[in-house]
Every structure is written in C-alpha cells, then in structure tokens.
mmCIF file of C-alpha atoms in Angstrom:
data_model
loop_
_atom_site.group_PDB
_atom_site.id
_atom_site.type_symbol
_atom_site.label_atom_id
_atom_site.label_comp_id
_atom_site.label_asym_id
_atom_site.label_seq_id
_atom_site.Cartn_x
_atom_site.Cartn_y
_atom_site.Cartn_z
ATOM 1 C CA MET K 1 66.661 -22.501 11.719
ATOM 2 C CA TYR K 2 68.212 -25.817 10.804
ATOM 3 C CA ALA K 3 68.951 -27.407 14.174
ATOM 4 C CA SER K 4 65.731 -26.474 15.960
ATOM 5 C CA ASN K 5 63.451 -27.519 13.121
ATOM 6 C CA PHE K 6 65.390 -30.697 12.506
ATOM 7 C CA VAL K 7 65.107 -31.786 16.142
ATOM 8 C CA VAL K 8 61.331 -31.202 16.130
ATOM 9 C CA ILE K 9 60.871 -33.201 12.934
ATOM 10 C CA LEU K 10 63.191 -35.962 14.113
ATOM 11 C CA PHE K 11 61.165 -36.361 17.304
ATOM 12 C CA ILE K 12 57.911 -36.616 15.352
ATOM 13 C CA ILE K 13 59.198 -38.915 12.647
ATOM 14 C CA SER K 14 60.713 -41.295 15.193
ATOM 15 C CA SER K 15 57.189 -42.271 16.226
ATOM 16 C CA VAL K 16 56.028 -43.004 12.674
ATOM 17 C CA LYS K 17 56.421 -46.315 10.865
ATOM 18 C CA THR K 18 57.848 -44.804 7.711
ATOM 19 C CA GLU K 19 57.612 -47.977 5.587
ATOM 20 C CA GLU K 20 53.937 -48.232 6.414
ATOM 21 C CA PHE K 21 53.205 -44.522 6.107
ATOM 22 C CA PHE K 22 55.064 -43.648 2.933
ATOM 23 C CA GLY K 23 55.540 -46.930 1.072
ATOM 24 C CA ASN K 24 58.875 -48.421 0.095
ATOM 25 C CA PHE K 25 60.056 -45.873 -2.452
ATOM 26 C CA THR K 26 58.915 -42.754 -0.645
ATOM 27 C CA SER K 27 60.291 -44.106 2.598
ATOM 28 C CA ARG K 28 63.717 -44.532 1.019
ATOM 29 C CA LEU K 29 63.576 -40.983 -0.336
ATOM 30 C CA TYR K 30 62.378 -39.606 2.977
ATOM 31 C CA LEU K 31 65.027 -41.321 5.060
ATOM 32 C CA ASN K 32 67.795 -40.430 2.611
ATOM 33 C CA ALA K 33 66.609 -36.843 2.710
ATOM 34 C CA PHE K 34 66.544 -36.933 6.476
ATOM 35 C CA GLU K 35 70.044 -38.345 6.753
ATOM 36 C CA ALA K 36 71.311 -35.727 4.318
ATOM 37 C CA LEU K 37 69.425 -32.950 6.062
ATOM 38 C CA GLY K 38 70.963 -33.942 9.366
ATOM 39 C CA GLU K 39 74.413 -33.492 7.909
ATOM 40 C CA THR K 40 73.407 -30.080 6.593
ATOM 41 C CA ALA K 41 71.589 -29.000 9.720
ATOM 42 C CA PHE K 42 74.538 -29.441 12.015
ATOM 43 C CA GLY K 43 77.193 -27.914 9.799
ATOM 44 C CA ALA K 44 77.833 -28.909 6.195
ATOM 45 C CA GLU K 45 81.476 -28.923 5.149
ATOM 46 C CA GLU K 46 83.213 -28.800 1.809
ATOM 47 C CA LYS K 47 84.049 -32.364 0.801
ATOM 48 C CA ILE K 48 86.018 -34.023 -1.946
ATOM 49 C CA GLY K 49 83.399 -36.197 -3.573
ATOM 50 C CA ARG K 50 83.256 -37.832 -6.956
ATOM 51 C CA ASN K 51 82.768 -36.555 -10.449
ATOM 52 C CA ILE K 52 79.510 -37.717 -12.005
ATOM 53 C CA ASP K 53 80.037 -39.667 -15.239
ATOM 54 C CA LEU K 54 78.120 -38.670 -18.339
ATOM 55 C CA HIS K 55 76.367 -42.051 -18.443
ATOM 56 C CA GLU K 56 74.895 -41.320 -14.991
ATOM 57 C CA LEU K 57 72.950 -38.378 -16.401
ATOM 58 C CA SER K 58 69.725 -38.699 -18.367
ATOM 59 C CA PHE K 59 68.382 -36.136 -20.830
ATOM 60 C CA TYR K 60 64.706 -36.207 -21.868
ATOM 61 C CA VAL K 61 63.438 -34.038 -24.728
ATOM 62 C CA TYR K 62 59.884 -32.697 -24.970
ATOM 63 C CA THR K 63 58.325 -30.769 -27.850
ATOM 64 C CA SER K 64 54.834 -29.456 -28.553
ATOM 65 C CA GLU K 65 54.313 -32.507 -30.765
ATOM 66 C CA ASN K 66 55.323 -35.049 -28.097
ATOM 67 C CA ARG K 67 54.391 -33.376 -24.799
ATOM 68 C CA GLY K 68 53.179 -36.603 -23.276
ATOM 69 C CA GLN K 69 55.983 -38.751 -24.635
ATOM 70 C CA GLU K 70 59.617 -37.911 -24.026
ATOM 71 C CA THR K 71 62.545 -38.740 -26.275
ATOM 72 C CA LYS K 72 65.766 -39.778 -24.589
ATOM 73 C CA LEU K 73 68.698 -37.728 -25.859
ATOM 74 C CA ASP K 74 72.179 -39.018 -26.622
ATOM 75 C CA PRO K 75 74.359 -36.177 -25.272
ATOM 76 C CA LEU K 76 77.209 -37.139 -27.604
ATOM 77 C CA ASN K 77 74.945 -37.028 -30.666
ATOM 78 C CA PRO K 78 72.119 -34.609 -29.805
ATOM 79 C CA VAL K 79 70.417 -34.593 -33.205
ATOM 80 C CA GLU K 80 66.975 -33.901 -31.698
ATOM 81 C CA LEU K 81 68.205 -30.453 -30.658
ATOM 82 C CA THR K 82 69.606 -29.485 -34.054
ATOM 83 C CA ARG K 83 66.170 -29.292 -35.675
ATOM 84 C CA GLY K 84 63.773 -26.387 -35.474
ATOM 85 C CA LYS K 85 64.158 -22.688 -34.855
ATOM 86 C CA GLY K 86 62.859 -22.312 -31.316
ATOM 87 C CA LYS K 87 64.524 -21.926 -27.963
ATOM 88 C CA ILE K 88 66.107 -24.868 -26.163
ATOM 89 C CA PHE K 89 65.440 -24.974 -22.423
ATOM 90 C CA PHE K 90 67.495 -27.161 -20.067
ATOM 91 C CA PHE K 91 65.979 -27.954 -16.644
ATOM 92 C CA LEU K 92 68.113 -28.934 -13.637
ATOM 93 C CA HIS K 93 66.559 -30.088 -10.366
ATOM 94 C CA GLY K 94 68.059 -29.678 -6.920
ATOM 95 C CA TRP K 95 69.349 -31.733 -4.022
ATOM 96 C CA ILE K 96 67.662 -35.052 -3.078
ATOM 97 C CA ASP K 97 65.456 -34.703 -6.126
ATOM 98 C CA ALA K 98 64.995 -36.538 -9.421
ATOM 99 C CA LYS K 99 62.969 -36.200 -12.607
ATOM 100 C CA LYS K 100 60.298 -38.616 -11.402
ATOM 101 C CA LEU K 101 59.869 -36.703 -8.140
ATOM 102 C CA ASN K 102 60.305 -33.155 -9.351
ATOM 103 C CA PRO K 103 57.543 -30.680 -8.444
ATOM 104 C CA TRP K 104 58.105 -28.177 -11.291
ATOM 105 C CA TYR K 105 59.522 -29.933 -14.386
ATOM 106 C CA ASN K 106 56.252 -30.992 -16.010
ATOM 107 C CA GLU K 107 54.248 -27.883 -15.188
ATOM 108 C CA LEU K 108 56.934 -25.563 -16.549
ATOM 109 C CA THR K 109 57.375 -27.801 -19.606
ATOM 110 C CA ASN K 110 53.681 -27.452 -20.434
ATOM 111 C CA LYS K 111 53.668 -23.701 -19.850
ATOM 112 C CA LEU K 112 56.738 -23.075 -22.010
ATOM 113 C CA LEU K 113 55.535 -25.302 -24.839
ATOM 114 C CA GLY K 114 52.214 -23.490 -24.712
ATOM 115 C CA MET K 115 54.048 -20.189 -25.137
ATOM 116 C CA HIS K 116 56.705 -21.353 -27.608
ATOM 117 C CA LYS K 117 55.303 -23.963 -29.997
ATOM 118 C CA ASP K 118 58.695 -24.592 -31.610
ATOM 119 C CA ALA K 119 60.666 -24.861 -28.348
ATOM 120 C CA ARG K 120 62.410 -27.957 -27.086
ATOM 121 C CA ILE K 121 62.560 -28.722 -23.384
ATOM 122 C CA VAL K 122 65.330 -30.920 -21.992
ATOM 123 C CA GLN K 123 64.613 -32.300 -18.531
ATOM 124 C CA ILE K 124 67.895 -33.433 -16.995
ATOM 125 C CA ASP K 125 67.940 -36.143 -14.333
ATOM 126 C CA TRP K 126 71.049 -36.146 -12.133
ATOM 127 C CA GLU K 127 69.656 -38.355 -9.388
ATOM 128 C CA ALA K 128 72.982 -40.191 -9.041
ATOM 129 C CA GLY K 129 74.553 -36.966 -7.821
ATOM 130 C CA SER K 130 71.664 -35.437 -5.913
ATOM 131 C CA PHE K 131 71.076 -38.400 -3.583
ATOM 132 C CA GLN K 132 74.245 -37.895 -1.554
ATOM 133 C CA ASP K 133 74.846 -35.932 1.601
ATOM 134 C CA TYR K 134 74.908 -32.255 0.864
ATOM 135 C CA GLY K 135 78.666 -31.703 0.815
ATOM 136 C CA LEU K 136 79.191 -34.508 -1.699
ATOM 137 C CA ALA K 137 76.284 -33.371 -3.871
ATOM 138 C CA ALA K 138 77.667 -29.835 -3.896
ATOM 139 C CA TYR K 139 81.022 -31.191 -5.064
ATOM 140 C CA SER K 140 79.353 -33.113 -7.898
ATOM 141 C CA THR K 141 77.737 -30.011 -9.387
ATOM 142 C CA GLU K 142 80.909 -28.982 -11.198
ATOM 143 C CA SER K 143 81.259 -32.213 -13.177
ATOM 144 C CA ILE K 144 77.596 -32.082 -14.208
ATOM 145 C CA GLY K 145 77.983 -28.494 -15.369
ATOM 146 C CA ARG K 146 81.021 -29.505 -17.387
ATOM 147 C CA HIS K 147 79.060 -32.275 -19.139
ATOM 148 C CA LEU K 148 76.228 -29.891 -20.009
ATOM 149 C CA ALA K 149 78.678 -27.282 -21.306
ATOM 150 C CA THR K 150 80.202 -29.951 -23.557
ATOM 151 C CA LEU K 151 76.749 -30.843 -24.911
ATOM 152 C CA ILE K 152 75.955 -27.199 -25.678
ATOM 153 C CA ASN K 153 79.399 -26.783 -27.217
ATOM 154 C CA ILE K 154 78.672 -29.700 -29.587
ATOM 155 C CA LEU K 155 75.440 -28.008 -30.628
ATOM 156 C CA VAL K 156 77.020 -24.581 -31.124
ATOM 157 C CA ILE K 157 80.356 -25.511 -32.719
ATOM 158 C CA ASP K 158 79.546 -28.712 -34.607
ATOM 159 C CA ASN K 159 75.907 -28.057 -35.482
ATOM 160 C CA HIS K 160 75.840 -24.242 -35.685
ATOM 161 C CA VAL K 161 72.951 -23.802 -33.252
ATOM 162 C CA PRO K 162 72.887 -20.101 -32.230
ATOM 163 C CA ILE K 163 73.890 -19.453 -28.620
ATOM 164 C CA GLU K 164 70.852 -17.198 -28.199
ATOM 165 C CA LYS K 165 68.581 -20.238 -28.302
ATOM 166 C CA PHE K 166 69.789 -21.725 -25.021
ATOM 167 C CA VAL K 167 68.093 -21.038 -21.690
ATOM 168 C CA LEU K 168 69.212 -22.890 -18.552
ATOM 169 C CA ILE K 169 66.768 -23.142 -15.646
ATOM 170 C CA GLY K 170 67.833 -24.659 -12.329
ATOM 171 C CA HIS K 171 66.670 -24.890 -8.738
ATOM 172 C CA SER K 172 68.958 -24.943 -5.680
ATOM 173 C CA LEU K 173 72.017 -27.051 -6.539
ATOM 174 C CA GLY K 174 70.608 -27.204 -10.067
ATOM 175 C CA ALA K 175 71.072 -23.430 -10.261
ATOM 176 C CA GLN K 176 74.699 -23.871 -9.218
ATOM 177 C CA ILE K 177 75.075 -26.464 -11.999
ATOM 178 C CA CYS K 178 73.833 -23.774 -14.393
ATOM 179 C CA GLY K 179 76.615 -21.543 -13.124
ATOM 180 C CA TRP K 180 79.253 -24.215 -13.722
ATOM 181 C CA THR K 181 77.828 -24.791 -17.198
ATOM 182 C CA GLY K 182 78.231 -21.118 -18.009
ATOM 183 C CA LYS K 183 81.802 -21.074 -16.726
ATOM 184 C CA TYR K 184 82.870 -24.115 -18.720
ATOM 185 C CA PHE K 185 81.054 -22.958 -21.856
ATOM 186 C CA THR K 186 82.945 -19.656 -21.707
ATOM 187 C CA LYS K 187 86.178 -21.553 -21.139
ATOM 188 C CA TYR K 188 85.530 -23.725 -24.211
ATOM 189 C CA THR K 189 84.286 -21.007 -26.574
ATOM 190 C CA ASN K 190 85.252 -17.609 -25.142
ATOM 191 C CA GLN K 191 81.543 -16.748 -25.423
ATOM 192 C CA ARG K 192 78.768 -16.502 -22.852
ATOM 193 C CA LEU K 193 75.457 -18.304 -22.679
ATOM 194 C CA SER K 194 72.409 -16.179 -23.369
ATOM 195 C CA ARG K 195 70.322 -16.728 -20.220
ATOM 196 C CA ILE K 196 70.298 -18.566 -16.897
ATOM 197 C CA ILE K 197 67.224 -18.573 -14.658
ATOM 198 C CA ALA K 198 68.066 -19.590 -11.096
ATOM 199 C CA PHE K 199 65.363 -20.611 -8.635
ATOM 200 C CA ASP K 200 66.723 -19.926 -5.137
ATOM 201 C CA PRO K 201 70.304 -21.015 -5.897
ATOM 202 C CA ALA K 202 71.861 -23.134 -3.158
ATOM 203 C CA GLY K 203 73.570 -21.027 -0.524
ATOM 204 C CA ILE K 204 75.010 -23.567 1.891
ATOM 205 C CA LEU K 205 78.769 -23.795 1.206
ATOM 206 C CA PHE K 206 78.378 -21.699 -1.956
ATOM 207 C CA SER K 207 77.883 -18.455 -0.017
ATOM 208 C CA GLU K 208 81.410 -18.925 1.332
ATOM 209 C CA ARG K 209 82.957 -19.516 -2.085
ATOM 210 C CA SER K 210 84.526 -17.036 -4.462
ATOM 211 C CA ASP K 211 82.621 -16.044 -7.609
ATOM 212 C CA SER K 212 84.707 -18.492 -9.630
ATOM 213 C CA ARG K 213 83.185 -21.427 -7.726
ATOM 214 C CA ARG K 214 79.525 -20.440 -7.575
ATOM 215 C CA LEU K 215 76.778 -18.925 -9.707
ATOM 216 C CA ASN K 216 77.564 -15.305 -10.545
ATOM 217 C CA ARG K 217 76.493 -12.549 -12.933
ATOM 218 C CA ASN K 218 79.183 -13.407 -15.486
ATOM 219 C CA ASP K 219 77.974 -16.970 -16.115
ATOM 220 C CA ALA K 220 75.588 -15.750 -18.849
ATOM 221 C CA LYS K 221 74.563 -12.509 -20.497
ATOM 222 C CA VAL K 222 71.439 -12.559 -18.332
ATOM 223 C CA VAL K 223 71.466 -14.303 -14.953
ATOM 224 C CA HIS K 224 67.900 -14.066 -13.635
ATOM 225 C CA VAL K 225 67.724 -15.056 -9.947
ATOM 226 C CA ILE K 226 64.710 -15.536 -7.670
ATOM 227 C CA HIS K 227 65.623 -15.622 -3.965
ATOM 228 C CA SER K 228 63.055 -17.183 -1.641
ATOM 229 C CA ASP K 229 65.001 -18.822 1.212
ATOM 230 C CA GLY K 230 68.088 -16.640 1.447
ATOM 231 C CA GLY K 231 70.334 -17.289 4.415
ATOM 232 C CA ASN K 232 68.873 -20.760 4.954
ATOM 233 C CA LEU K 233 68.925 -23.196 2.028
ATOM 234 C CA GLY K 234 69.222 -20.408 -0.538
ATOM 235 C CA PHE K 235 71.926 -17.915 -1.487
ATOM 236 C CA PRO K 236 71.442 -14.765 0.613
ATOM 237 C CA GLU K 237 72.772 -12.016 -1.648
ATOM 238 C CA GLN K 238 72.620 -10.637 -5.156
ATOM 239 C CA CYS K 239 74.438 -13.028 -7.503
ATOM 240 C CA GLY K 240 72.873 -12.361 -10.904
ATOM 241 C CA THR K 241 72.405 -9.560 -13.372
ATOM 242 C CA ILE K 242 68.821 -9.240 -12.117
ATOM 243 C CA ASP K 243 67.851 -10.532 -8.670
ATOM 244 C CA PHE K 244 64.283 -10.751 -7.393
ATOM 245 C CA PHE K 245 63.705 -10.783 -3.628
ATOM 246 C CA PRO K 246 60.010 -11.603 -3.079
ATOM 247 C CA ASN K 247 59.029 -10.631 0.465
ATOM 248 C CA GLY K 248 62.660 -9.750 1.109
ATOM 249 C CA GLY K 249 64.039 -13.035 -0.211
ATOM 250 C CA SER K 250 63.332 -15.305 2.776
ATOM 251 C CA LYS K 251 60.534 -16.347 5.163
ATOM 252 C CA GLN K 252 57.809 -16.521 2.549
ATOM 253 C CA PRO K 253 54.193 -15.913 3.627
ATOM 254 C CA GLY K 254 52.227 -19.118 4.078
ATOM 255 C CA CYS K 255 55.265 -21.295 4.793
ATOM 256 C CA GLN K 256 55.015 -21.519 8.557
ATOM 257 C CA HIS K 257 51.957 -23.733 8.920
ATOM 258 C CA ILE K 258 52.518 -26.958 10.886
ATOM 259 C CA ASP K 259 50.414 -30.117 10.531
ATOM 260 C CA LEU K 260 51.417 -32.598 13.223
ATOM 261 C CA LYS K 261 49.156 -35.258 11.708
ATOM 262 C CA ASN K 262 51.187 -35.380 8.495
ATOM 263 C CA PRO K 263 54.948 -35.763 9.092
ATOM 264 C CA LEU K 264 55.813 -35.509 5.404
ATOM 265 C CA LYS K 265 53.918 -32.236 5.075
ATOM 266 C CA LEU K 266 55.574 -31.013 8.279
ATOM 267 C CA PHE K 267 58.993 -31.825 6.835
ATOM 268 C CA ILE K 268 58.201 -29.915 3.637
ATOM 269 C CA GLU K 269 56.658 -26.921 5.409
ATOM 270 C CA LEU K 270 59.469 -26.405 7.905
ATOM 271 C CA VAL K 271 62.387 -27.101 5.628
ATOM 272 C CA TRP K 272 61.474 -26.869 1.953
ATOM 273 C CA CYS K 273 58.490 -24.527 1.608
ATOM 274 C CA ASP K 274 60.437 -21.250 1.385
ATOM 275 C CA HIS K 275 62.997 -22.887 -0.907
ATOM 276 C CA PHE K 276 60.246 -24.147 -3.239
ATOM 277 C CA ARG K 277 58.419 -20.816 -3.427
ATOM 278 C CA SER K 278 60.944 -19.537 -6.002
ATOM 279 C CA PHE K 279 59.622 -21.831 -8.726
ATOM 280 C CA ASP K 280 56.017 -21.561 -7.482
ATOM 281 C CA TYR K 281 56.173 -17.818 -8.138
ATOM 282 C CA PHE K 282 57.825 -18.245 -11.526
ATOM 283 C CA LEU K 283 55.244 -20.808 -12.642
ATOM 284 C CA GLU K 284 52.446 -18.376 -11.860
ATOM 285 C CA ALA K 285 54.001 -15.423 -13.682
ATOM 286 C CA VAL K 286 55.856 -16.948 -16.626
ATOM 287 C CA ASN K 287 53.019 -16.582 -19.117
ATOM 288 C CA ASP K 288 51.600 -13.294 -17.818
ATOM 289 C CA ARG K 289 53.921 -10.331 -17.361
ATOM 290 C CA LYS K 290 51.238 -8.447 -15.433
ATOM 291 C CA LEU K 291 51.631 -10.864 -12.509
ATOM 292 C CA LEU K 292 54.186 -10.740 -9.691
ATOM 293 C CA VAL K 293 55.563 -7.403 -10.821
ATOM 294 C CA ALA K 294 58.590 -6.243 -8.828
ATOM 295 C CA LYS K 295 60.039 -2.752 -8.365
ATOM 296 C CA GLN K 296 63.715 -1.920 -8.592
ATOM 297 C CA CYS K 297 65.600 -1.025 -5.425
ATOM 298 C CA PRO K 298 68.435 1.517 -5.642
ATOM 299 C CA ASN K 299 70.564 -0.467 -3.178
ATOM 300 C CA GLU K 300 70.512 -3.241 -0.562
ATOM 301 C CA GLU K 301 69.504 -0.811 2.183
ATOM 302 C CA ALA K 302 66.357 0.055 0.250
ATOM 303 C CA LEU K 303 65.633 -3.654 -0.185
ATOM 304 C CA GLU K 304 65.952 -4.236 3.559
ATOM 305 C CA SER K 305 63.601 -1.350 4.333
ATOM 306 C CA ARG K 306 61.331 -2.331 1.419
ATOM 307 C CA SER K 307 61.642 1.176 -0.011
ATOM 308 C CA CYS K 308 61.746 0.228 -3.690
ATOM 309 C CA TYR K 309 59.923 2.404 -6.220
ATOM 310 C CA GLY K 310 61.914 2.077 -9.428
ATOM 311 C CA THR K 311 61.441 0.320 -12.765
ATOM 312 C CA GLU K 312 58.877 -2.488 -12.774
ATOM 313 C CA VAL K 313 59.617 -5.989 -14.092
ATOM 314 C CA SER K 314 57.630 -9.209 -13.750
ATOM 315 C CA LEU K 315 59.424 -11.956 -11.888
ATOM 316 C CA GLY K 316 58.355 -14.310 -14.694
ATOM 317 C CA ASP K 317 59.614 -12.211 -17.622
ATOM 318 C CA LEU K 318 61.600 -14.583 -19.847
ATOM 319 C CA GLU K 319 62.922 -11.811 -22.072
ATOM 320 C CA THR K 320 64.011 -9.131 -19.619
ATOM 321 C CA THR K 321 67.458 -7.592 -19.940
ATOM 322 C CA ARG K 322 66.966 -5.265 -16.964
ATOM 323 C CA GLU K 323 69.556 -5.361 -14.214
ATOM 324 C CA GLY K 324 69.605 -4.721 -10.488
ATOM 325 C CA ILE K 325 67.789 -5.673 -7.298
ATOM 326 C CA TYR K 326 63.988 -6.006 -7.332
ATOM 327 C CA PHE K 327 61.450 -6.333 -4.518
ATOM 328 C CA LEU K 328 57.829 -7.477 -4.475
ATOM 329 C CA GLU K 329 55.272 -8.713 -1.979
ATOM 330 C CA THR K 330 53.156 -11.821 -2.530
ATOM 331 C CA ASN K 331 50.048 -13.421 -1.154
ATOM 332 C CA SER K 332 50.439 -16.338 1.233
ATOM 333 C CA LYS K 333 48.835 -18.836 -1.144
ATOM 334 C CA PRO K 334 47.971 -19.125 -4.844
ATOM 335 C CA PRO K 335 47.346 -16.914 -6.647
ATOM 336 C CA PHE K 336 50.490 -15.331 -5.232
ATOM 337 C CA SER K 337 50.327 -12.112 -7.237
ATOM 338 C CA LYS K 338 48.908 -9.141 -5.331
ATOM 339 C CA SER K 339 47.240 -8.029 -8.566
ATOM 340 C CA SER K 340 44.971 -11.070 -8.256
ATOM 341 C CA GLY K 341 43.035 -9.217 -5.559
ATOM 342 C CA ARG K 342 43.627 -11.772 -2.796
ATOM 343 C CA ASP K 343 45.055 -10.453 0.484
#
C-alpha cells in the first residue's frame, strides 16, 4: 500500500503551491507529514531518538463545569484531579498530530462529559514528540508513557485516588503510549491500570517487537482495542483483552474514494482514512450500546471467514469486561452502525 499510494500523492502534490493552497501553518503540517510518511512508506527502521522531557508535554483538564474553557494541569502537582468522585480520562493523540489539530479530542470530551457529569478529561499534547519522522516518534513513546505513569502514581500513592478511576484512551502511537504507561505504572506500584482503550494502535515497528515493548493485554485489567487499518498503519493482530475487528480490521468501507481536485483530502483518504475509522466508530457508539454491536469469534480463522456468532458486545461499551476477538460490519458512511438502517 505505502509505496504506490505515496508515489501517486507525491506526483499530485508536486503540482500544487502548498503555501497558497493550505496556508502557512497547514502547509508546514502537510509537508512535515509528507516527509515523515515518505520515511515510513519506504521502510521505517527502529531508531535511537530522544526522550521527551516532561516540560515538553501539556495537560489540559476539562470538566462538565468548564467544557469550553480548559485548565492547564501541573503534572507534578495535579490538584485538579484529586477532587471529585468521577472517572479520569487521559487522551493521547497519534503521529504528526497535536491537540489543536486533533479530529477526536473535543467530540469525545463532550460525549464523555455528557455521560459522566463528574468526570475529568485530560487532553495530552505531545506535539514535540509526534512531529518527528516515524522511527524517532516511535522511540519517544516510551518516555511519554513513563511521564504519564509517574503522574498517575502521584495521584494514586500520594493523593489516594482509586486506580479504578483511570481510563487511558489513545490513537495510533498514542495507543502505544498507553501501553508504556501501563507497563511503568505496574513497575512502580505492582498494580495494573483499570482500562486502556486503543484506537488502531500503531503497527509499524511495533508489530515486530516483543510484548514487553508494545501494547499488550497485560498493560491494564481491560485493554479494549479497535483495529481499523491492520497490516498498514495499524497493528494487525489481537493485542488486548478484547479486540474489535470492524470489517475484518482493515480496508474500511468508504475509504477508497479519490478526489483529484483536493490534494489534502486525497492524502487523508488514501493514507489516513482507515486508520481514523477506529475513533469514528467509537464516537458513534460510545453513548449507545445498541450501536456497532460485534459478535465474538471463536478463533482467528472464524474472524477471517467472518463466521462469528458468539456473545454480542458494542464496540463503544466503556464498561465491558468481556474478552476475545469480535467482528462486526459497518456502513460506508455515518451512521456507521448497521442497526441505523442504512446500507
């Protein structure tokens, strides 16, 4: 996939005046993404990069009282997270992404605060690490996970916040950061986090690593994984306690449309669309367990043949403790749930 699509996009984009078409900021993002994608497309390699310092990370807290106005958190003195009885959700974006660009942070924040009035949402910005070529960004995930584990450790040990309150949600490399957080938290406390929700965890480089160096089922009591671009940008195999494989886990319906008049849309459709579907599906189903219901598969062979008729669980179920491999089919555009009646 990578090389052929990249060459097509490169040919098209070479004829576009990117500064004029996208504006200064978007142009910088686009070209950085393109440079990084090129490195990935033609064979990413493990690299020794740099550890991200704590001061390079930003933590923004949202509550039902201040939805439109964030509070910046001091990770060494996280008093805002010691108040209240609700769950604490940490969000972690993926590669060549940032809080100000993120396509799912705000929508999921609003949905979760609508469901849990006493929850606190922490949107984490690790732009300093994500805007590197892929191999270097992958290296940086461990240090970010270590910082987050230290923050949670402060809350649990020093402030007696129950472990059950914490839910980590990450996309792509952000999902791998969640895995590192779980590993370091267990190392520090000999306990496991309650729940990780992984949107299409990054597969490039990580699929070749041992469990100890990537997201795995032991990183939390529940590791809830949604695979949407497996074998390409996403991790191709089961890696959680419960793994959802919508449409088989790759090549999502509706992601193959090409618009030659819009290079940015072309870039997203060919490269990112399948990878983004993981959080698109979750956003649709998170506040309605009757949507995007998956059926358990007895084994991987049944998943491949789409012969799955077991226990039913919604892909958006925030409370599930079910385990195993789950399959569902979706529509090609919103609403994605087949129960919506759209073909």
